[in-house]
Amino acid sequence: MNALSEQILSELRHLLSEMSDGGSVGPSVYDTARALQFHGTVTGRQDAYAWLIAQQQPDGGWGSADFPLFRHAPTWAALLALQRADPLPGAADAVQAATRFLERQPDP
């Protein structure tokens, strides 16, 4: 292995050792919403919809407020998925809050 490769690996190991979760990636709002949107039925997926609703931020959007430019995509995806979940508790309110969130956002 050459010196550059060893240096890169050493730095990566150091970064991973400093992460409390070892660098694991948690569930994705965007991926979950897209899967729910394209599955076609709410039946049997209530837990996934409930998880999606629980991830909504107080301002109505999804995603981290620390990264405001990266909140549009997960919010749109969740909104589209939840539109078909209207009979589920909290879905209609989540859709309304997401719509208001997106209306308040400046155009990119």
PDB file of N, CA and C in Angstrom:
ATOM      1  N   MET A   1       0.852  -1.164   0.000  1.00  0.00           N
ATOM      2  CA  MET A   1       0.000   0.000   0.000  1.00  0.00           C
ATOM      3  C   MET A   1       0.905   1.236   0.000  1.00  0.00           C
ATOM      4  N   ASN A   2       0.517   2.252  -0.784  1.00  0.00           N
ATOM      5  CA  ASN A   2       1.367   3.437  -0.837  1.00  0.00           C
ATOM      6  C   ASN A   2       1.058   4.389   0.319  1.00  0.00           C
ATOM      7  N   ALA A   3       1.881   5.395   0.473  1.00  0.00           N
ATOM      8  CA  ALA A   3       1.774   6.311   1.612  1.00  0.00           C
ATOM      9  C   ALA A   3       0.444   7.067   1.625  1.00  0.00           C
ATOM     10  N   LEU A   4      -0.035   7.469   0.455  1.00  0.00           N
ATOM     11  CA  LEU A   4      -1.299   8.205   0.394  1.00  0.00           C
ATOM     12  C   LEU A   4      -2.461   7.327   0.856  1.00  0.00           C
ATOM     13  N   SER A   5      -2.498   6.093   0.394  1.00  0.00           N
ATOM     14  CA  SER A   5      -3.561   5.167   0.814  1.00  0.00           C
ATOM     15  C   SER A   5      -3.527   4.943   2.317  1.00  0.00           C
ATOM     16  N   GLU A   6      -2.341   4.768   2.858  1.00  0.00           N
ATOM     17  CA  GLU A   6      -2.212   4.567   4.300  1.00  0.00           C
ATOM     18  C   GLU A   6      -2.674   5.795   5.076  1.00  0.00           C
ATOM     19  N   GLN A   7      -2.352   6.968   4.567  1.00  0.00           N
ATOM     20  CA  GLN A   7      -2.765   8.207   5.224  1.00  0.00           C
ATOM     21  C   GLN A   7      -4.295   8.351   5.200  1.00  0.00           C
ATOM     22  N   ILE A   8      -4.908   8.058   4.065  1.00  0.00           N
ATOM     23  CA  ILE A   8      -6.366   8.147   3.939  1.00  0.00           C
ATOM     24  C   ILE A   8      -7.044   7.157   4.877  1.00  0.00           C
ATOM     25  N   LEU A   9      -6.575   5.917   4.892  1.00  0.00           N
ATOM     26  CA  LEU A   9      -7.151   4.912   5.788  1.00  0.00           C
ATOM     27  C   LEU A   9      -6.986   5.299   7.255  1.00  0.00           C
ATOM     28  N   SER A  10      -5.848   5.835   7.593  1.00  0.00           N
ATOM     29  CA  SER A  10      -5.606   6.258   8.966  1.00  0.00           C
ATOM     30  C   SER A  10      -6.581   7.370   9.363  1.00  0.00           C
ATOM     31  N   GLU A  11      -6.778   8.323   8.482  1.00  0.00           N
ATOM     32  CA  GLU A  11      -7.703   9.423   8.761  1.00  0.00           C
ATOM     33  C   GLU A  11      -9.144   8.918   8.879  1.00  0.00           C
ATOM     34  N   LEU A  12      -9.543   8.009   8.003  1.00  0.00           N
ATOM     35  CA  LEU A  12     -10.892   7.444   8.070  1.00  0.00           C
ATOM     36  C   LEU A  12     -11.110   6.690   9.377  1.00  0.00           C
ATOM     37  N   ARG A  13     -10.131   5.905   9.773  1.00  0.00           N
ATOM     38  CA  ARG A  13     -10.245   5.173  11.042  1.00  0.00           C
ATOM     39  C   ARG A  13     -10.380   6.140  12.217  1.00  0.00           C
ATOM     40  N   HIS A  14      -9.611   7.210  12.170  1.00  0.00           N
ATOM     41  CA  HIS A  14      -9.675   8.214  13.229  1.00  0.00           C
ATOM     42  C   HIS A  14     -11.060   8.864  13.276  1.00  0.00           C
ATOM     43  N   LEU A  15     -11.583   9.254  12.122  1.00  0.00           N
ATOM     44  CA  LEU A  15     -12.909   9.875  12.070  1.00  0.00           C
ATOM     45  C   LEU A  15     -13.990   8.935  12.591  1.00  0.00           C
ATOM     46  N   LEU A  16     -13.944   7.676  12.180  1.00  0.00           N
ATOM     47  CA  LEU A  16     -14.930   6.698  12.645  1.00  0.00           C
ATOM     48  C   LEU A  16     -14.834   6.454  14.145  1.00  0.00           C
ATOM     49  N   SER A  17     -13.634   6.460  14.673  1.00  0.00           N
ATOM     50  CA  SER A  17     -13.476   6.218  16.109  1.00  0.00           C
ATOM     51  C   SER A  17     -14.047   7.363  16.940  1.00  0.00           C
ATOM     52  N   GLU A  18     -14.128   8.554  16.366  1.00  0.00           N
ATOM     53  CA  GLU A  18     -14.681   9.703  17.081  1.00  0.00           C
ATOM     54  C   GLU A  18     -16.203   9.773  17.008  1.00  0.00           C
ATOM     55  N   MET A  19     -16.802   8.990  16.144  1.00  0.00           N
ATOM     56  CA  MET A  19     -18.257   9.008  16.005  1.00  0.00           C
ATOM     57  C   MET A  19     -18.868   8.102  17.063  1.00  0.00           C
ATOM     58  N   SER A  20     -19.858   8.624  17.764  1.00  0.00           N
ATOM     59  CA  SER A  20     -20.454   7.854  18.857  1.00  0.00           C
ATOM     60  C   SER A  20     -21.158   6.597  18.372  1.00  0.00           C
ATOM     61  N   ASP A  21     -21.644   6.618  17.145  1.00  0.00           N
ATOM     62  CA  ASP A  21     -22.370   5.452  16.633  1.00  0.00           C
ATOM     63  C   ASP A  21     -21.542   4.642  15.640  1.00  0.00           C
ATOM     64  N   GLY A  22     -20.266   4.941  15.555  1.00  0.00           N
ATOM     65  CA  GLY A  22     -19.395   4.193  14.659  1.00  0.00           C
ATOM     66  C   GLY A  22     -19.624   4.484  13.188  1.00  0.00           C
ATOM     67  N   GLY A  23     -20.369   5.552  12.896  1.00  0.00           N
ATOM     68  CA  GLY A  23     -20.598   5.916  11.506  1.00  0.00           C
ATOM     69  C   GLY A  23     -21.813   5.264  10.882  1.00  0.00           C
ATOM     70  N   SER A  24     -22.654   4.640  11.701  1.00  0.00           N
ATOM     71  CA  SER A  24     -23.836   3.990  11.133  1.00  0.00           C
ATOM     72  C   SER A  24     -24.808   5.040  10.606  1.00  0.00           C
ATOM     73  N   VAL A  25     -25.621   4.642   9.676  1.00  0.00           N
ATOM     74  CA  VAL A  25     -26.598   5.532   9.068  1.00  0.00           C
ATOM     75  C   VAL A  25     -27.979   5.080   9.505  1.00  0.00           C
ATOM     76  N   GLY A  26     -28.762   5.998   9.989  1.00  0.00           N
ATOM     77  CA  GLY A  26     -30.108   5.676  10.445  1.00  0.00           C
ATOM     78  C   GLY A  26     -31.092   5.629   9.294  1.00  0.00           C
ATOM     79  N   PRO A  27     -32.331   5.361   9.619  1.00  0.00           N
ATOM     80  CA  PRO A  27     -33.362   5.300   8.585  1.00  0.00           C
ATOM     81  C   PRO A  27     -33.516   6.655   7.899  1.00  0.00           C
ATOM     82  N   SER A  28     -33.870   6.622   6.660  1.00  0.00           N
ATOM     83  CA  SER A  28     -33.981   7.828   5.850  1.00  0.00           C
ATOM     84  C   SER A  28     -35.441   8.202   5.641  1.00  0.00           C
ATOM     85  N   VAL A  29     -35.788   9.447   5.963  1.00  0.00           N
ATOM     86  CA  VAL A  29     -37.136   9.952   5.705  1.00  0.00           C
ATOM     87  C   VAL A  29     -37.423   9.884   4.213  1.00  0.00           C
ATOM     88  N   TYR A  30     -36.480  10.361   3.410  1.00  0.00           N
ATOM     89  CA  TYR A  30     -36.692  10.397   1.966  1.00  0.00           C
ATOM     90  C   TYR A  30     -36.929   8.995   1.399  1.00  0.00           C
ATOM     91  N   ASP A  31     -36.053   8.063   1.728  1.00  0.00           N
ATOM     92  CA  ASP A  31     -36.183   6.702   1.196  1.00  0.00           C
ATOM     93  C   ASP A  31     -37.462   6.027   1.677  1.00  0.00           C
ATOM     94  N   THR A  32     -37.788   6.215   2.947  1.00  0.00           N
ATOM     95  CA  THR A  32     -39.019   5.624   3.482  1.00  0.00           C
ATOM     96  C   THR A  32     -40.237   6.199   2.783  1.00  0.00           C
ATOM     97  N   ALA A  33     -40.262   7.512   2.623  1.00  0.00           N
ATOM     98  CA  ALA A  33     -41.402   8.162   1.973  1.00  0.00           C
ATOM     99  C   ALA A  33     -41.561   7.706   0.529  1.00  0.00           C
ATOM    100  N   ARG A  34     -40.460   7.607  -0.187  1.00  0.00           N
ATOM    101  CA  ARG A  34     -40.541   7.180  -1.593  1.00  0.00           C
ATOM    102  C   ARG A  34     -41.028   5.736  -1.690  1.00  0.00           C
ATOM    103  N   ALA A  35     -40.544   4.880  -0.815  1.00  0.00           N
ATOM    104  CA  ALA A  35     -40.996   3.484  -0.834  1.00  0.00           C
ATOM    105  C   ALA A  35     -42.489   3.404  -0.532  1.00  0.00           C
ATOM    106  N   LEU A  36     -42.953   4.177   0.442  1.00  0.00           N
ATOM    107  CA  LEU A  36     -44.377   4.177   0.769  1.00  0.00           C
ATOM    108  C   LEU A  36     -45.205   4.742  -0.375  1.00  0.00           C
ATOM    109  N   GLN A  37     -44.705   5.786  -1.000  1.00  0.00           N
ATOM    110  CA  GLN A  37     -45.443   6.408  -2.100  1.00  0.00           C
ATOM    111  C   GLN A  37     -45.661   5.434  -3.248  1.00  0.00           C
ATOM    112  N   PHE A  38     -44.655   4.677  -3.569  1.00  0.00           N
ATOM    113  CA  PHE A  38     -44.745   3.801  -4.734  1.00  0.00           C
ATOM    114  C   PHE A  38     -45.272   2.406  -4.419  1.00  0.00           C
ATOM    115  N   HIS A  39     -45.456   2.103  -3.141  1.00  0.00           N
ATOM    116  CA  HIS A  39     -45.969   0.769  -2.801  1.00  0.00           C
ATOM    117  C   HIS A  39     -47.420   0.623  -3.218  1.00  0.00           C
ATOM    118  N   GLY A  40     -48.195   1.676  -3.062  1.00  0.00           N
ATOM    119  CA  GLY A  40     -49.562   1.654  -3.560  1.00  0.00           C
ATOM    120  C   GLY A  40     -50.655   1.385  -2.551  1.00  0.00           C
ATOM    121  N   THR A  41     -50.318   0.947  -1.351  1.00  0.00           N
ATOM    122  CA  THR A  41     -51.365   0.677  -0.363  1.00  0.00           C
ATOM    123  C   THR A  41     -50.879   1.040   1.035  1.00  0.00           C
ATOM    124  N   VAL A  42     -51.799   1.537   1.837  1.00  0.00           N
ATOM    125  CA  VAL A  42     -51.480   1.885   3.221  1.00  0.00           C
ATOM    126  C   VAL A  42     -51.566   0.653   4.114  1.00  0.00           C
ATOM    127  N   THR A  43     -52.419  -0.275   3.747  1.00  0.00           N
ATOM    128  CA  THR A  43     -52.654  -1.477   4.546  1.00  0.00           C
ATOM    129  C   THR A  43     -51.349  -2.229   4.809  1.00  0.00           C
ATOM    130  N   GLY A  44     -51.120  -2.524   6.075  1.00  0.00           N
ATOM    131  CA  GLY A  44     -49.922  -3.263   6.456  1.00  0.00           C
ATOM    132  C   GLY A  44     -48.681  -2.401   6.588  1.00  0.00           C
ATOM    133  N   ARG A  45     -48.816  -1.116   6.352  1.00  0.00           N
ATOM    134  CA  ARG A  45     -47.664  -0.214   6.411  1.00  0.00           C
ATOM    135  C   ARG A  45     -47.888   0.920   7.421  1.00  0.00           C
ATOM    136  N   GLN A  46     -48.866   0.745   8.296  1.00  0.00           N
ATOM    137  CA  GLN A  46     -49.218   1.807   9.232  1.00  0.00           C
ATOM    138  C   GLN A  46     -48.043   2.219  10.116  1.00  0.00           C
ATOM    139  N   ASP A  47     -47.227   1.256  10.538  1.00  0.00           N
ATOM    140  CA  ASP A  47     -46.075   1.580  11.385  1.00  0.00           C
ATOM    141  C   ASP A  47     -45.077   2.461  10.650  1.00  0.00           C
ATOM    142  N   ALA A  48     -44.870   2.200   9.379  1.00  0.00           N
ATOM    143  CA  ALA A  48     -43.943   3.017   8.592  1.00  0.00           C
ATOM    144  C   ALA A  48     -44.484   4.436   8.428  1.00  0.00           C
ATOM    145  N   TYR A  49     -45.789   4.542   8.176  1.00  0.00           N
ATOM    146  CA  TYR A  49     -46.396   5.874   8.075  1.00  0.00           C
ATOM    147  C   TYR A  49     -46.317   6.607   9.411  1.00  0.00           C
ATOM    148  N   ALA A  50     -46.567   5.908  10.500  1.00  0.00           N
ATOM    149  CA  ALA A  50     -46.490   6.528  11.827  1.00  0.00           C
ATOM    150  C   ALA A  50     -45.065   7.006  12.105  1.00  0.00           C
ATOM    151  N   TRP A  51     -44.068   6.213  11.714  1.00  0.00           N
ATOM    152  CA  TRP A  51     -42.674   6.624  11.894  1.00  0.00           C
ATOM    153  C   TRP A  51     -42.400   7.890  11.093  1.00  0.00           C
ATOM    154  N   LEU A  52     -42.886   7.925   9.860  1.00  0.00           N
ATOM    155  CA  LEU A  52     -42.675   9.085   8.998  1.00  0.00           C
ATOM    156  C   LEU A  52     -43.292  10.336   9.628  1.00  0.00           C
ATOM    157  N   ILE A  53     -44.508  10.220  10.119  1.00  0.00           N
ATOM    158  CA  ILE A  53     -45.177  11.356  10.762  1.00  0.00           C
ATOM    159  C   ILE A  53     -44.393  11.804  11.999  1.00  0.00           C
ATOM    160  N   ALA A  54     -43.880  10.857  12.758  1.00  0.00           N
ATOM    161  CA  ALA A  54     -43.133  11.180  13.982  1.00  0.00           C
ATOM    162  C   ALA A  54     -41.827  11.918  13.695  1.00  0.00           C
ATOM    163  N   GLN A  55     -41.303  11.801  12.479  1.00  0.00           N
ATOM    164  CA  GLN A  55     -40.050  12.468  12.132  1.00  0.00           C
ATOM    165  C   GLN A  55     -40.249  13.922  11.714  1.00  0.00           C
ATOM    166  N   GLN A  56     -41.496  14.339  11.544  1.00  0.00           N
ATOM    167  CA  GLN A  56     -41.769  15.714  11.117  1.00  0.00           C
ATOM    168  C   GLN A  56     -41.312  16.689  12.197  1.00  0.00           C
ATOM    169  N   GLN A  57     -40.650  17.751  11.771  1.00  0.00           N
ATOM    170  CA  GLN A  57     -40.154  18.766  12.685  1.00  0.00           C
ATOM    171  C   GLN A  57     -41.286  19.717  13.081  1.00  0.00           C
ATOM    172  N   PRO A  58     -41.138  20.447  14.185  1.00  0.00           N
ATOM    173  CA  PRO A  58     -42.192  21.364  14.636  1.00  0.00           C
ATOM    174  C   PRO A  58     -42.591  22.423  13.600  1.00  0.00           C
ATOM    175  N   ASP A  59     -41.669  22.774  12.699  1.00  0.00           N
ATOM    176  CA  ASP A  59     -41.997  23.788  11.685  1.00  0.00           C
ATOM    177  C   ASP A  59     -42.740  23.209  10.485  1.00  0.00           C
ATOM    178  N   GLY A  60     -43.004  21.895  10.500  1.00  0.00           N
ATOM    179  CA  GLY A  60     -43.767  21.257   9.430  1.00  0.00           C
ATOM    180  C   GLY A  60     -42.936  20.551   8.385  1.00  0.00           C
ATOM    181  N   GLY A  61     -41.630  20.774   8.397  1.00  0.00           N
ATOM    182  CA  GLY A  61     -40.760  20.126   7.417  1.00  0.00           C
ATOM    183  C   GLY A  61     -40.117  18.877   7.979  1.00  0.00           C
ATOM    184  N   TRP A  62     -39.410  18.191   7.117  1.00  0.00           N
ATOM    185  CA  TRP A  62     -38.623  17.032   7.521  1.00  0.00           C
ATOM    186  C   TRP A  62     -37.172  17.368   7.258  1.00  0.00           C
ATOM    187  N   GLY A  63     -36.283  16.668   7.928  1.00  0.00           N
ATOM    188  CA  GLY A  63     -34.859  16.915   7.769  1.00  0.00           C
ATOM    189  C   GLY A  63     -34.355  17.828   8.876  1.00  0.00           C
ATOM    190  N   SER A  64     -33.062  17.932   8.964  1.00  0.00           N
ATOM    191  CA  SER A  64     -32.421  18.691  10.034  1.00  0.00           C
ATOM    192  C   SER A  64     -32.453  20.189   9.763  1.00  0.00           C
ATOM    193  N   ALA A  65     -32.845  20.959  10.769  1.00  0.00           N
ATOM    194  CA  ALA A  65     -32.818  22.416  10.661  1.00  0.00           C
ATOM    195  C   ALA A  65     -31.383  22.924  10.533  1.00  0.00           C
ATOM    196  N   ASP A  66     -30.414  22.087  10.876  1.00  0.00           N
ATOM    197  CA  ASP A  66     -29.006  22.465  10.725  1.00  0.00           C
ATOM    198  C   ASP A  66     -28.600  22.547   9.258  1.00  0.00           C
ATOM    199  N   PHE A  67     -29.382  21.925   8.386  1.00  0.00           N
ATOM    200  CA  PHE A  67     -29.083  21.907   6.954  1.00  0.00           C
ATOM    201  C   PHE A  67     -30.320  22.356   6.174  1.00  0.00           C
ATOM    202  N   PRO A  68     -30.686  23.651   6.266  1.00  0.00           N
ATOM    203  CA  PRO A  68     -31.948  24.115   5.683  1.00  0.00           C
ATOM    204  C   PRO A  68     -32.070  23.910   4.177  1.00  0.00           C
ATOM    205  N   LEU A  69     -30.977  23.910   3.463  1.00  0.00           N
ATOM    206  CA  LEU A  69     -31.048  23.732   2.012  1.00  0.00           C
ATOM    207  C   LEU A  69     -31.359  22.298   1.615  1.00  0.00           C
ATOM    208  N   PHE A  70     -31.277  21.379   2.560  1.00  0.00           N
ATOM    209  CA  PHE A  70     -31.497  19.965   2.259  1.00  0.00           C
ATOM    210  C   PHE A  70     -32.813  19.448   2.843  1.00  0.00           C
ATOM    211  N   ARG A  71     -33.746  20.352   3.107  1.00  0.00           N
ATOM    212  CA  ARG A  71     -35.014  19.940   3.709  1.00  0.00           C
ATOM    213  C   ARG A  71     -36.144  19.821   2.695  1.00  0.00           C
ATOM    214  N   HIS A  72     -35.987  20.418   1.537  1.00  0.00           N
ATOM    215  CA  HIS A  72     -37.063  20.393   0.542  1.00  0.00           C
ATOM    216  C   HIS A  72     -37.377  18.976   0.069  1.00  0.00           C
ATOM    217  N   ALA A  73     -36.358  18.224  -0.302  1.00  0.00           N
ATOM    218  CA  ALA A  73     -36.578  16.881  -0.875  1.00  0.00           C
ATOM    219  C   ALA A  73     -37.257  15.927   0.115  1.00  0.00           C
ATOM    220  N   PRO A  74     -36.780  15.807   1.361  1.00  0.00           N
ATOM    221  CA  PRO A  74     -37.482  14.897   2.258  1.00  0.00           C
ATOM    222  C   PRO A  74     -38.892  15.380   2.592  1.00  0.00           C
ATOM    223  N   THR A  75     -39.079  16.693   2.623  1.00  0.00           N
ATOM    224  CA  THR A  75     -40.419  17.217   2.914  1.00  0.00           C
ATOM    225  C   THR A  75     -41.375  16.925   1.768  1.00  0.00           C
ATOM    226  N   TRP A  76     -40.933  17.154   0.535  1.00  0.00           N
ATOM    227  CA  TRP A  76     -41.778  16.827  -0.628  1.00  0.00           C
ATOM    228  C   TRP A  76     -42.096  15.336  -0.660  1.00  0.00           C
ATOM    229  N   ALA A  77     -41.095  14.517  -0.426  1.00  0.00           N
ATOM    230  CA  ALA A  77     -41.302  13.061  -0.472  1.00  0.00           C
ATOM    231  C   ALA A  77     -42.302  12.625   0.596  1.00  0.00           C
ATOM    232  N   ALA A  78     -42.144  13.138   1.810  1.00  0.00           N
ATOM    233  CA  ALA A  78     -43.068  12.776   2.890  1.00  0.00           C
ATOM    234  C   ALA A  78     -44.476  13.277   2.587  1.00  0.00           C
ATOM    235  N   LEU A  79     -44.578  14.483   2.070  1.00  0.00           N
ATOM    236  CA  LEU A  79     -45.884  15.046   1.717  1.00  0.00           C
ATOM    237  C   LEU A  79     -46.596  14.172   0.691  1.00  0.00           C
ATOM    238  N   LEU A  80     -45.890  13.778  -0.348  1.00  0.00           N
ATOM    239  CA  LEU A  80     -46.491  12.936  -1.390  1.00  0.00           C
ATOM    240  C   LEU A  80     -46.913  11.573  -0.839  1.00  0.00           C
ATOM    241  N   ALA A  81     -46.092  10.998   0.019  1.00  0.00           N
ATOM    242  CA  ALA A  81     -46.434   9.694   0.599  1.00  0.00           C
ATOM    243  C   ALA A  81     -47.637   9.801   1.528  1.00  0.00           C
ATOM    244  N   LEU A  82     -47.678  10.854   2.326  1.00  0.00           N
ATOM    245  CA  LEU A  82     -48.738  10.979   3.324  1.00  0.00           C
ATOM    246  C   LEU A  82     -50.075  11.403   2.736  1.00  0.00           C
ATOM    247  N   GLN A  83     -50.078  11.927   1.539  1.00  0.00           N
ATOM    248  CA  GLN A  83     -51.347  12.300   0.910  1.00  0.00           C
ATOM    249  C   GLN A  83     -52.266  11.095   0.751  1.00  0.00           C
ATOM    250  N   ARG A  84     -51.711   9.940   0.539  1.00  0.00           N
ATOM    251  CA  ARG A  84     -52.536   8.740   0.382  1.00  0.00           C
ATOM    252  C   ARG A  84     -52.864   8.086   1.722  1.00  0.00           C
ATOM    253  N   ALA A  85     -52.288   8.594   2.810  1.00  0.00           N
ATOM    254  CA  ALA A  85     -52.478   7.994   4.133  1.00  0.00           C
ATOM    255  C   ALA A  85     -53.482   8.773   4.972  1.00  0.00           C
ATOM    256  N   ASP A  86     -54.320   9.566   4.344  1.00  0.00           N
ATOM    257  CA  ASP A  86     -55.260  10.454   5.029  1.00  0.00           C
ATOM    258  C   ASP A  86     -56.034   9.807   6.170  1.00  0.00           C
ATOM    259  N   PRO A  87     -56.514   8.562   6.036  1.00  0.00           N
ATOM    260  CA  PRO A  87     -57.285   8.005   7.153  1.00  0.00           C
ATOM    261  C   PRO A  87     -56.449   7.698   8.400  1.00  0.00           C
ATOM    262  N   LEU A  88     -55.140   7.683   8.280  1.00  0.00           N
ATOM    263  CA  LEU A  88     -54.299   7.368   9.444  1.00  0.00           C
ATOM    264  C   LEU A  88     -54.220   8.567  10.383  1.00  0.00           C
ATOM    265  N   PRO A  89     -54.162   8.327  11.694  1.00  0.00           N
ATOM    266  CA  PRO A  89     -54.079   9.424  12.662  1.00  0.00           C
ATOM    267  C   PRO A  89     -52.864  10.314  12.407  1.00  0.00           C
ATOM    268  N   GLY A  90     -53.101  11.595  12.307  1.00  0.00           N
ATOM    269  CA  GLY A  90     -52.025  12.561  12.139  1.00  0.00           C
ATOM    270  C   GLY A  90     -51.615  12.828  10.710  1.00  0.00           C
ATOM    271  N   ALA A  91     -52.047  12.021   9.766  1.00  0.00           N
ATOM    272  CA  ALA A  91     -51.592  12.182   8.380  1.00  0.00           C
ATOM    273  C   ALA A  91     -52.081  13.490   7.769  1.00  0.00           C
ATOM    274  N   ALA A  92     -53.358  13.801   7.924  1.00  0.00           N
ATOM    275  CA  ALA A  92     -53.902  15.032   7.334  1.00  0.00           C
ATOM    276  C   ALA A  92     -53.234  16.264   7.937  1.00  0.00           C
ATOM    277  N   ASP A  93     -53.021  16.257   9.244  1.00  0.00           N
ATOM    278  CA  ASP A  93     -52.344  17.385   9.894  1.00  0.00           C
ATOM    279  C   ASP A  93     -50.903  17.510   9.416  1.00  0.00           C
ATOM    280  N   ALA A  94     -50.232  16.385   9.233  1.00  0.00           N
ATOM    281  CA  ALA A  94     -48.850  16.402   8.748  1.00  0.00           C
ATOM    282  C   ALA A  94     -48.778  16.968   7.338  1.00  0.00           C
ATOM    283  N   VAL A  95     -49.733  16.611   6.493  1.00  0.00           N
ATOM    284  CA  VAL A  95     -49.771  17.130   5.120  1.00  0.00           C
ATOM    285  C   VAL A  95     -49.987  18.641   5.143  1.00  0.00           C
ATOM    286  N   GLN A  96     -50.904  19.112   5.962  1.00  0.00           N
ATOM    287  CA  GLN A  96     -51.153  20.556   6.049  1.00  0.00           C
ATOM    288  C   GLN A  96     -49.924  21.302   6.550  1.00  0.00           C
ATOM    289  N   ALA A  97     -49.274  20.772   7.571  1.00  0.00           N
ATOM    290  CA  ALA A  97     -48.078  21.414   8.118  1.00  0.00           C
ATOM    291  C   ALA A  97     -46.948  21.420   7.095  1.00  0.00           C
ATOM    292  N   ALA A  98     -46.800  20.335   6.348  1.00  0.00           N
ATOM    293  CA  ALA A  98     -45.762  20.262   5.315  1.00  0.00           C
ATOM    294  C   ALA A  98     -46.040  21.261   4.200  1.00  0.00           C
ATOM    295  N   THR A  99     -47.291  21.391   3.820  1.00  0.00           N
ATOM    296  CA  THR A  99     -47.662  22.350   2.779  1.00  0.00           C
ATOM    297  C   THR A  99     -47.320  23.766   3.226  1.00  0.00           C
ATOM    298  N   ARG A 100     -47.662  24.107   4.451  1.00  0.00           N
ATOM    299  CA  ARG A 100     -47.334  25.445   4.970  1.00  0.00           C
ATOM    300  C   ARG A 100     -45.816  25.649   5.021  1.00  0.00           C
ATOM    301  N   PHE A 101     -45.093  24.615   5.439  1.00  0.00           N
ATOM    302  CA  PHE A 101     -43.628  24.707   5.481  1.00  0.00           C
ATOM    303  C   PHE A 101     -43.079  25.031   4.095  1.00  0.00           C
ATOM    304  N   LEU A 102     -43.516  24.291   3.096  1.00  0.00           N
ATOM    305  CA  LEU A 102     -43.000  24.498   1.737  1.00  0.00           C
ATOM    306  C   LEU A 102     -43.407  25.863   1.186  1.00  0.00           C
ATOM    307  N   GLU A 103     -44.591  26.328   1.516  1.00  0.00           N
ATOM    308  CA  GLU A 103     -45.030  27.647   1.047  1.00  0.00           C
ATOM    309  C   GLU A 103     -44.178  28.769   1.638  1.00  0.00           C
ATOM    310  N   ARG A 104     -43.624  28.562   2.814  1.00  0.00           N
ATOM    311  CA  ARG A 104     -42.787  29.581   3.464  1.00  0.00           C
ATOM    312  C   ARG A 104     -41.355  29.596   2.951  1.00  0.00           C
ATOM    313  N   GLN A 105     -40.963  28.575   2.212  1.00  0.00           N
ATOM    314  CA  GLN A 105     -39.573  28.466   1.776  1.00  0.00           C
ATOM    315  C   GLN A 105     -39.322  29.347   0.558  1.00  0.00           C
ATOM    316  N   PRO A 106     -38.152  30.009   0.526  1.00  0.00           N
ATOM    317  CA  PRO A 106     -37.812  30.794  -0.668  1.00  0.00           C
ATOM    318  C   PRO A 106     -37.520  29.860  -1.837  1.00  0.00           C
ATOM    319  N   ASP A 107     -37.745  30.352  -3.026  1.00  0.00           N
ATOM    320  CA  ASP A 107     -37.413  29.563  -4.211  1.00  0.00           C
ATOM    321  C   ASP A 107     -35.909  29.350  -4.259  1.00  0.00           C
ATOM    322  N   PRO A 108     -35.503  28.135  -4.634  1.00  0.00           N
ATOM    323  CA  PRO A 108     -34.049  27.869  -4.695  1.00  0.00           C
ATOM    324  C   PRO A 108     -33.383  28.641  -5.812  1.00  0.00           C
TER     325      PRO A 108
END
